[in-house]
PDB file of C-alpha atoms in Angstrom:
ATOM      1  CA  UNK A   5     200.559  97.604 127.693  1.00  0.00           C
ATOM      2  CA  UNK A   6     199.846  97.944 131.387  1.00  0.00           C
ATOM      3  CA  UNK A   7     196.862  97.136 133.546  1.00  0.00           C
ATOM      4  CA  UNK A   8     195.786  99.200 136.544  1.00  0.00           C
ATOM      5  CA  UNK A   9     194.555  96.925 139.340  1.00  0.00           C
ATOM      6  CA  UNK A  10     192.512  98.087 142.300  1.00  0.00           C
ATOM      7  CA  UNK A  11     193.779  96.367 145.452  1.00  0.00           C
ATOM      8  CA  UNK A  12     192.684  96.864 149.058  1.00  0.00           C
ATOM      9  CA  UNK A  13     195.233  98.843 151.129  1.00  0.00           C
ATOM     10  CA  UNK A  14     195.828  95.985 153.592  1.00  0.00           C
ATOM     11  CA  UNK A  15     196.866  93.730 150.697  1.00  0.00           C
ATOM     12  CA  UNK A  16     199.015  96.443 149.116  1.00  0.00           C
ATOM     13  CA  UNK A  17     200.894  96.623 152.422  1.00  0.00           C
ATOM     14  CA  UNK A  18     201.568  92.865 152.240  1.00  0.00           C
ATOM     15  CA  UNK A  19     202.840  93.274 148.660  1.00  0.00           C
ATOM     16  CA  UNK A  20     205.182  96.106 149.705  1.00  0.00           C
ATOM     17  CA  UNK A  21     206.512  93.974 152.590  1.00  0.00           C
ATOM     18  CA  UNK A  22     207.118  91.052 150.200  1.00  0.00           C
ATOM     19  CA  UNK A  23     204.706  88.735 152.044  1.00  0.00           C
ATOM     20  CA  UNK A  24     202.169  88.696 149.210  1.00  0.00           C
ATOM     21  CA  UNK A  25     203.655  87.533 145.916  1.00  0.00           C
ATOM     22  CA  UNK A  26     200.364  86.540 144.276  1.00  0.00           C
ATOM     23  CA  UNK A  27     197.379  88.698 143.436  1.00  0.00           C
ATOM     24  CA  UNK A  28     194.203  86.653 143.083  1.00  0.00           C
ATOM     25  CA  UNK A  29     191.471  87.400 140.580  1.00  0.00           C
ATOM     26  CA  UNK A  30     188.162  85.846 139.583  1.00  0.00           C
ATOM     27  CA  UNK A  31     188.637  87.088 136.028  1.00  0.00           C
ATOM     28  CA  UNK A  32     191.655  88.228 134.091  1.00  0.00           C
ATOM     29  CA  UNK A  33     192.444  90.598 131.273  1.00  0.00           C
ATOM     30  CA  UNK A  34     191.824  89.338 127.752  1.00  0.00           C
ATOM     31  CA  UNK A  35     194.839  90.956 126.097  1.00  0.00           C
ATOM     32  CA  UNK A  36     198.029  88.916 125.911  1.00  0.00           C
ATOM     33  CA  UNK A  37     200.404  91.884 125.626  1.00  0.00           C
ATOM     34  CA  UNK A  38     200.195  92.877 129.301  1.00  0.00           C
ATOM     35  CA  UNK A  39     203.677  93.009 130.796  1.00  0.00           C
ATOM     36  CA  UNK A  40     203.176  94.950 133.997  1.00  0.00           C
ATOM     37  CA  UNK A  41     200.596  95.804 136.610  1.00  0.00           C
ATOM     38  CA  UNK A  42     200.111  99.227 138.153  1.00  0.00           C
ATOM     39  CA  UNK A  43     198.756  99.081 141.703  1.00  0.00           C
ATOM     40  CA  UNK A  44     195.989 101.389 142.903  1.00  0.00           C
ATOM     41  CA  UNK A  45     195.386 101.152 146.658  1.00  0.00           C
ATOM     42  CA  UNK A  46     191.639 101.581 147.071  1.00  0.00           C
ATOM     43  CA  UNK A  47     189.878 103.956 149.445  1.00  0.00           C
ATOM     44  CA  UNK A  48     190.369 105.197 152.043  1.00  0.00           C
ATOM     45  CA  UNK A  49     193.960 105.556 150.750  1.00  0.00           C
ATOM     46  CA  UNK A  50     193.058 106.068 147.086  1.00  0.00           C
ATOM     47  CA  UNK A  51     196.477 106.374 145.453  1.00  0.00           C
ATOM     48  CA  UNK A  52     198.537 104.724 142.723  1.00  0.00           C
ATOM     49  CA  UNK A  53     201.438 103.352 144.762  1.00  0.00           C
ATOM     50  CA  UNK A  54     203.695 101.356 142.426  1.00  0.00           C
ATOM     51  CA  UNK A  55     203.917  98.649 139.824  1.00  0.00           C
ATOM     52  CA  UNK A  56     205.309  95.223 139.119  1.00  0.00           C
ATOM     53  CA  UNK A  57     206.185  92.984 136.211  1.00  0.00           C
ATOM     54  CA  UNK A  58     204.200  89.791 135.807  1.00  0.00           C
ATOM     55  CA  UNK A  59     206.288  86.709 136.573  1.00  0.00           C
ATOM     56  CA  UNK A  60     203.543  84.246 135.666  1.00  0.00           C
ATOM     57  CA  UNK A  61     199.769  83.840 135.724  1.00  0.00           C
ATOM     58  CA  UNK A  62     198.384  80.645 137.200  1.00  0.00           C
ATOM     59  CA  UNK A  63     195.010  79.488 135.876  1.00  0.00           C
ATOM     60  CA  UNK A  64     193.503  76.541 137.724  1.00  0.00           C
ATOM     61  CA  UNK A  65     190.783  75.535 140.126  1.00  0.00           C
ATOM     62  CA  UNK A  66     191.024  77.529 143.357  1.00  0.00           C
ATOM     63  CA  UNK A  67     192.055  74.522 145.464  1.00  0.00           C
ATOM     64  CA  UNK A  68     195.127  73.894 143.291  1.00  0.00           C
ATOM     65  CA  UNK A  69     195.973  77.591 143.183  1.00  0.00           C
ATOM     66  CA  UNK A  70     195.936  77.731 146.990  1.00  0.00           C
ATOM     67  CA  UNK A  71     198.217  74.689 147.247  1.00  0.00           C
ATOM     68  CA  UNK A  72     200.737  76.317 144.890  1.00  0.00           C
ATOM     69  CA  UNK A  73     200.618  79.851 146.325  1.00  0.00           C
ATOM     70  CA  UNK A  74     199.632  79.694 150.003  1.00  0.00           C
ATOM     71  CA  UNK A  75     203.121  80.431 151.365  1.00  0.00           C
ATOM     72  CA  UNK A  76     203.100  83.842 149.657  1.00  0.00           C
ATOM     73  CA  UNK A  77     199.368  84.525 149.527  1.00  0.00           C
ATOM     74  CA  UNK A  78     199.318  87.419 151.994  1.00  0.00           C
ATOM     75  CA  UNK A  79     195.768  86.395 152.919  1.00  0.00           C
ATOM     76  CA  UNK A  80     194.075  83.782 155.073  1.00  0.00           C
ATOM     77  CA  UNK A  81     192.737  80.502 153.703  1.00  0.00           C
ATOM     78  CA  UNK A  82     189.293  81.576 154.902  1.00  0.00           C
ATOM     79  CA  UNK A  83     189.450  84.842 152.935  1.00  0.00           C
ATOM     80  CA  UNK A  84     190.716  82.961 149.863  1.00  0.00           C
ATOM     81  CA  UNK A  85     187.865  80.424 150.097  1.00  0.00           C
ATOM     82  CA  UNK A  86     185.250  83.153 150.519  1.00  0.00           C
ATOM     83  CA  UNK A  87     186.656  85.070 147.551  1.00  0.00           C
ATOM     84  CA  UNK A  88     186.579  82.091 145.180  1.00  0.00           C
ATOM     85  CA  UNK A  89     183.427  80.423 146.557  1.00  0.00           C
ATOM     86  CA  UNK A  90     181.456  78.787 143.743  1.00  0.00           C
ATOM     87  CA  UNK A  91     184.110  79.527 141.127  1.00  0.00           C
ATOM     88  CA  UNK A  92     185.464  76.603 139.098  1.00  0.00           C
ATOM     89  CA  UNK A  93     188.475  78.613 137.919  1.00  0.00           C
ATOM     90  CA  UNK A  94     190.697  81.201 139.534  1.00  0.00           C
ATOM     91  CA  UNK A  95     193.723  83.259 138.567  1.00  0.00           C
ATOM     92  CA  UNK A  96     196.872  84.087 140.521  1.00  0.00           C
ATOM     93  CA  UNK A  97     199.120  86.797 139.117  1.00  0.00           C
ATOM     94  CA  UNK A  98     202.669  86.192 140.332  1.00  0.00           C
ATOM     95  CA  UNK A  99     204.507  89.376 141.277  1.00  0.00           C
ATOM     96  CA  UNK A 100     208.042  89.486 139.874  1.00  0.00           C
ATOM     97  CA  UNK A 101     209.323  92.547 141.738  1.00  0.00           C
ATOM     98  CA  UNK A 102     207.228  95.333 143.211  1.00  0.00           C
ATOM     99  CA  UNK A 103     208.562  98.837 142.635  1.00  0.00           C
ATOM    100  CA  UNK A 104     207.027 101.326 145.027  1.00  0.00           C
ATOM    101  CA  UNK A 105     206.700 104.894 143.754  1.00  0.00           C
ATOM    102  CA  UNK A 106     208.626 107.507 145.752  1.00  0.00           C
ATOM    103  CA  UNK A 107     205.488 109.634 145.793  1.00  0.00           C
ATOM    104  CA  UNK A 108     202.057 107.952 145.514  1.00  0.00           C
ATOM    105  CA  UNK A 109     199.922 109.455 142.755  1.00  0.00           C
ATOM    106  CA  UNK A 110     196.291 110.420 142.447  1.00  0.00           C
ATOM    107  CA  UNK A 111     194.548 108.678 139.556  1.00  0.00           C
ATOM    108  CA  UNK A 112     194.444 111.814 137.398  1.00  0.00           C
ATOM    109  CA  UNK A 113     198.195 112.371 137.953  1.00  0.00           C
ATOM    110  CA  UNK A 114     198.890 108.844 136.794  1.00  0.00           C
ATOM    111  CA  UNK A 115     196.543 108.802 133.804  1.00  0.00           C
ATOM    112  CA  UNK A 116     194.432 111.857 133.099  1.00  0.00           C
ATOM    113  CA  UNK A 117     191.970 109.801 131.038  1.00  0.00           C
ATOM    114  CA  UNK A 118     190.777 107.914 134.138  1.00  0.00           C
ATOM    115  CA  UNK A 119     187.700 109.391 135.769  1.00  0.00           C
ATOM    116  CA  UNK A 120     187.388 106.821 138.557  1.00  0.00           C
ATOM    117  CA  UNK A 121     189.223 103.822 139.942  1.00  0.00           C
ATOM    118  CA  UNK A 122     188.380 100.561 138.199  1.00  0.00           C
ATOM    119  CA  UNK A 123     186.187  98.065 140.019  1.00  0.00           C
ATOM    120  CA  UNK A 124     188.749  95.357 139.283  1.00  0.00           C
ATOM    121  CA  UNK A 125     191.144  96.477 136.539  1.00  0.00           C
ATOM    122  CA  UNK A 126     191.480  98.620 133.438  1.00  0.00           C
ATOM    123  CA  UNK A 127     194.003  98.975 130.640  1.00  0.00           C
ATOM    124  CA  UNK A 128     196.187 102.048 130.858  1.00  0.00           C
ATOM    125  CA  UNK A 129     198.952 103.768 128.988  1.00  0.00           C
ATOM    126  CA  UNK A 130     199.766 105.999 131.942  1.00  0.00           C
ATOM    127  CA  UNK A 131     202.672 105.690 134.292  1.00  0.00           C
ATOM    128  CA  UNK A 132     206.378 105.396 133.898  1.00  0.00           C
TER     129      UNK A 132
END
């Protein structure tokens, strides 16, 4: 099973460049059969741009997550702190290898059951 994640275009760029090897989340999917993540670059771009296999998922307090991932965070410490403010637990999805699609896809081209981009993530059977 795959998960479609909505990620801001500036962070997708960092993933493509290999500078961001962790995707941070306040909550995570409940299913344990998720093997890969499909990346949707949010508006104004609004396209499905690629996917990656999950290397690992770190679950810890945000301070420890930052210590372990900061060298490949692709974001500033300030942004990280603002994102996780007040949260006792955070998640960092480690990107194994990002595979960029030759041609970015509209949501309906990727999975015709999707009517809109997910706020955070959704399960999907679309893709390659």
